[in-house]
XYZ file of C-alpha atoms in Angstrom:
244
model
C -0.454 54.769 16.120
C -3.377 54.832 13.789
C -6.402 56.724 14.345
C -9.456 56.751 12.012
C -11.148 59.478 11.909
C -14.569 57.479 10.813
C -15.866 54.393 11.362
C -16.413 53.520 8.096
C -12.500 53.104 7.397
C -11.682 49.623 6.445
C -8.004 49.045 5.264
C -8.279 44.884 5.528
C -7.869 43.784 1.794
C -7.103 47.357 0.721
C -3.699 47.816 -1.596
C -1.562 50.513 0.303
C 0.559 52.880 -1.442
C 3.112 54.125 0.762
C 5.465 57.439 -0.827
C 8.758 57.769 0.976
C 10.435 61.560 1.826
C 12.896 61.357 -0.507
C 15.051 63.436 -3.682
C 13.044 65.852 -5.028
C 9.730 64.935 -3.091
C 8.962 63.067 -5.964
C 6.617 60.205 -3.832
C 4.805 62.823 -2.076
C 3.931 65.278 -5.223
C 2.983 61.691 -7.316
C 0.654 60.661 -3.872
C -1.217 64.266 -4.556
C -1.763 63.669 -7.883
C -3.515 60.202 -6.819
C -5.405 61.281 -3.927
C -6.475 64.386 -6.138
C -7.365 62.314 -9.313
C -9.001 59.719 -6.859
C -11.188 62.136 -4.530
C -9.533 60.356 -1.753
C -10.845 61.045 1.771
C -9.393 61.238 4.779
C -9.599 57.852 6.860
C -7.419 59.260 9.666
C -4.031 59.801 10.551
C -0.511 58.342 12.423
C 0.011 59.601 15.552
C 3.874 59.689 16.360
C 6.688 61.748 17.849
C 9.071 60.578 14.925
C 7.818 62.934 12.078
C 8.710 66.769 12.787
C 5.899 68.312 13.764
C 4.173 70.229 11.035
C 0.491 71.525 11.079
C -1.055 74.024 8.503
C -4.379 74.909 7.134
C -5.779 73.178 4.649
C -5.917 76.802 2.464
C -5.441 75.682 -1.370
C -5.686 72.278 -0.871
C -9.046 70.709 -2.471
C -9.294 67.066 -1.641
C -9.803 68.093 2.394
C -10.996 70.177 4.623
C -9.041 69.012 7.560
C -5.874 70.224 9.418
C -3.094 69.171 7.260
C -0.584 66.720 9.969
C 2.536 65.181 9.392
C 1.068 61.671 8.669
C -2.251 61.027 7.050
C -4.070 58.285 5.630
C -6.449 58.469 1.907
C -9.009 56.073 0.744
C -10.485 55.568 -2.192
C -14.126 56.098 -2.278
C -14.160 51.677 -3.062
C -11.836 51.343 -0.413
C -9.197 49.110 -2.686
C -6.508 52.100 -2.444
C -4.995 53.556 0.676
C -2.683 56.625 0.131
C -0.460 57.132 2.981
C 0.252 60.687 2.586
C 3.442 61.929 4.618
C 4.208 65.899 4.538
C 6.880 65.608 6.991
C 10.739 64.142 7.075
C 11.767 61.655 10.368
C 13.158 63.803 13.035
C 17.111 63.290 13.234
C 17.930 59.498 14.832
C 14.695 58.591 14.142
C 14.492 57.133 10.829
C 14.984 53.417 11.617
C 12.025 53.949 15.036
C 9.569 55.361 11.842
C 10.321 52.730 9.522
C 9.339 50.252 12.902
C 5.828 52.047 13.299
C 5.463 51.627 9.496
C 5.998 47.931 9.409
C 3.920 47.995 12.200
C 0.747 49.638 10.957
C 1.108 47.586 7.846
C 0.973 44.424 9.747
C -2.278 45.594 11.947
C -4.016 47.135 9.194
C -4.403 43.635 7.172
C -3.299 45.417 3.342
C -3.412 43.016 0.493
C -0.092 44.490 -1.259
C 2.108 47.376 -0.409
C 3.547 49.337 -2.925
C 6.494 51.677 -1.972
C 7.204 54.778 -4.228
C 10.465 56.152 -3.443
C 12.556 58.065 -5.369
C 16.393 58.080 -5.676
C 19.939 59.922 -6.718
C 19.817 59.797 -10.347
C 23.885 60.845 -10.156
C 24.600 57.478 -7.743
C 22.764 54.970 -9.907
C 24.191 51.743 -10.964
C 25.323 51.183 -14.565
C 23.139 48.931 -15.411
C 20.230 51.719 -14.840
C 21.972 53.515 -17.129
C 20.210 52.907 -20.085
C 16.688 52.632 -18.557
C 14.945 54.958 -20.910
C 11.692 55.508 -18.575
C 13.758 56.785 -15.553
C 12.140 53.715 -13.040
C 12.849 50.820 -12.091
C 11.607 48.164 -9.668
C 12.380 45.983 -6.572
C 10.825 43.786 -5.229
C 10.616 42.011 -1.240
C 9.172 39.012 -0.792
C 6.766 39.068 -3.704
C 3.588 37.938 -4.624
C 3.311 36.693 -8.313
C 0.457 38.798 -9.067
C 2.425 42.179 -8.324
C 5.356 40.690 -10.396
C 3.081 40.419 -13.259
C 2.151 43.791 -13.029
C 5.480 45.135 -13.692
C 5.137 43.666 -17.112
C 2.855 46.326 -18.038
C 5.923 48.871 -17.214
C 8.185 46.515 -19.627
C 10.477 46.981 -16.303
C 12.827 44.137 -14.788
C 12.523 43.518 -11.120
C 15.502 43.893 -8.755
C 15.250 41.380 -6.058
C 16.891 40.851 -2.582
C 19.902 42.745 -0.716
C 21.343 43.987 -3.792
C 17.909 46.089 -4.598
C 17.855 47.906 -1.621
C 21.461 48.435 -1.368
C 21.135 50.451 -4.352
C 18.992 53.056 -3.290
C 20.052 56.617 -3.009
C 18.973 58.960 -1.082
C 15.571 57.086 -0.866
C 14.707 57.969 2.695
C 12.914 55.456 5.059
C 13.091 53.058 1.738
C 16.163 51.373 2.986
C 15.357 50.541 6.607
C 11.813 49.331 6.211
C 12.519 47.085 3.100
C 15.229 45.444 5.621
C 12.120 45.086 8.293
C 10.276 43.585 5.191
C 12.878 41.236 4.174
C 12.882 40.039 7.978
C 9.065 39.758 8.425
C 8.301 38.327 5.368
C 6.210 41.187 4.398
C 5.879 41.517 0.493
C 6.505 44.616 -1.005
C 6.909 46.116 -4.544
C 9.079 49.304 -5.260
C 8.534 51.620 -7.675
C 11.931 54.061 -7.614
C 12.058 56.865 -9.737
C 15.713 58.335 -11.159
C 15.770 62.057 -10.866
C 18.012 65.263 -9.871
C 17.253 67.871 -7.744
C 15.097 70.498 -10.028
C 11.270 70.831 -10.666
C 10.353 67.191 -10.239
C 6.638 68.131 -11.586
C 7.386 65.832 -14.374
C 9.179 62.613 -12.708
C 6.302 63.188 -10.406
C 3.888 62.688 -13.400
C 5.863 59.966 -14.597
C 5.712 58.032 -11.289
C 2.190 58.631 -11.325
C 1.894 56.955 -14.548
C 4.209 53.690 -13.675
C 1.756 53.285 -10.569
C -0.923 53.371 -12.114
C 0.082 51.302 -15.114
C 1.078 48.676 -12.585
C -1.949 48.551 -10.275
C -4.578 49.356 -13.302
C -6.018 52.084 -10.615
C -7.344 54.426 -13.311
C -8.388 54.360 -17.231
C -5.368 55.169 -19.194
C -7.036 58.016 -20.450
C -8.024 59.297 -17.585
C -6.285 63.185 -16.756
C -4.599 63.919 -13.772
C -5.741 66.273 -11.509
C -3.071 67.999 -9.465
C -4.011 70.144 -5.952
C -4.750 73.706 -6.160
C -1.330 74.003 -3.509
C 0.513 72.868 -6.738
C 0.468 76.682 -7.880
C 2.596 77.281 -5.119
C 5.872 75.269 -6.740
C 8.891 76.227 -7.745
C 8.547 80.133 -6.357
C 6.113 81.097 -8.858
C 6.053 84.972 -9.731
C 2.887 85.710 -8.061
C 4.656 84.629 -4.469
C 3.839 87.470 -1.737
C 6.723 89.570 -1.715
C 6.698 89.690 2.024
C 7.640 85.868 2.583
C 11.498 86.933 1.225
C-alpha cells in the first residue's frame, strides 16, 4: 500500500523507474546515483509485509532525512521522475505476492511509462549477448513507440515477448512482474545490465548512463553525484574494527 508522506505528491503522468534486488545490487546502487544527482525527495513509502523488514538511520545518507524503510518512493523536484527505491529483498515465498502489489501500485498511481532496471548473471547469458560490447541490453512488454525510440539512443536492439523474460538471470522480481505485465497489458521497458558478482560501482555507473541516455533525464554532461553511504562499499579500510 502506498502512503505519501505529503500532499503535494502527484505520480499521474510521472515516468517511474522501478530497480529490481538483483546480482550485484546493481538497480539499487544506479537508483542512488539518480535520486542523488536528482535531489529527489521523499513522496512516501510502500507499506507491506513482503519486503524483510529493515529500518536504519538515515546517518550518511544526504538526499533525506527520514527513517530509511524497506520500500520508498523519490520524486523529482518537476515531478516527471519517480524513483522507487527498494533497500530490501522479498521475504522467502513471497516474491510472486510483491511483484502483485507492484503491478498494483503501478496501475493506481496513473505512471506514463515504467522503466525496469534489473540486472542479471553475466555467466548465464545467451550467445547472442555475447558480443554486446556495452554490457546492456533491452526488453521490452507491451511497448509504447516512443520508449522504443529511445533505445535508439543506446544503439541497443529490443528483446520482445516470452523469450525476453525467459532470459533473465538472477534478475529478481524482474521475471514475475513482466509476466503480470504481459497479462495486463501494462507497457514496460527493461534496461538489464550483464555483470558478475564483484564491485558493481562501475556497471552501476554504466546503468546510470543507459537510463539516462534513454529517458534524456539529465544533460550529458552533467556529473553524477553518488550518496555519502557510498564510502561504506566494498569494506573500505577505515571500517570500525569492532563490526568483525
Amino acid at each position: 500500500m502506498f502512503i505519501k508522506s505529503t500532499e503535494k505528491a502527484d505520480t499521474q503522468g510521472s515516468t517511474l523507474i522501478l530497480p529490481c534486488v538483483s546480482i550485484g545490487n546493481v538497480p539499487q546502487l544506479a537508483a542512488d546515483l539518480l535520486i542523488n544527482t536528482l535531489e529527489a525527495t521523499r513522496i512516501g513509502i510502500i507499506h507491506t509485509d513482503t519486503l524483510l523488514p529493515i529500518s536504519s538511520s538515515t546517518s550518511g545518507f544526504d538526499h533525506s532525512k527520514q527513517q530509511l524503510v524497506p520500500a520508498e518512493i523519490y520524486q523529482s523536484k518537476d515531478s516527471r521522475w519517480t524513483i522507487l527505491q527498494q533497500r530490501a529483498p522479498p521475504l522467502p515465498k513471497r516474491q510472486k505476492r510483491w511483484a502483485q502489489e507492484l503491478k498494483e501500485f503501478i496501475e493506481l498511481a496513473g505512471f506514463h511509462k515504467v522503466v525496469l532496471l534489473t540486472s542479471s548473471d553475466a555467466a548465464l547469458r545467451a550467445d547472442k549477448l555475447i558480443d554486446n560490447e556495452s554490457n546492456i541490453w533491452t526488453l521490452t512488454v507491451n511497448c509504447k513507440s516512443e520508449l522504443v525510440g529511445g533505445m535508439q539512443s543506446l544503439a541497443l536492439s529490443p528483446s520482445d515477448g516470452q523469450n525476453g523474460v525467459e532470459s533473465l538471470h538472477s534478475a529478481g522480481v524482474a521475471k514475475p512482474l513482466l509476466r503480470l505485465c504481459q497479462d495486463m497489458q501494462l507497457p514496460v521497458v527493461v534496461l538489464a545490465a550483464l555483470v558478475y558478482e564483484g564491485d558493481n560501482v562501475p556497471d552501476a555507473i554504466n546503468l546510470a548512463n543507459a537510463t539516462n541516455r534513454m529517458l534524456d533525464i539529465l544533460p550529458a554532461t552533467q556529473q553524477w553525484r553518488a550518496p555519502m553511504s557510498w564510502q561504506w562499499l566494498m569494506a573500505p579500510s577505515n571500517v570500525p574494527a569492532q563490526l568483525f
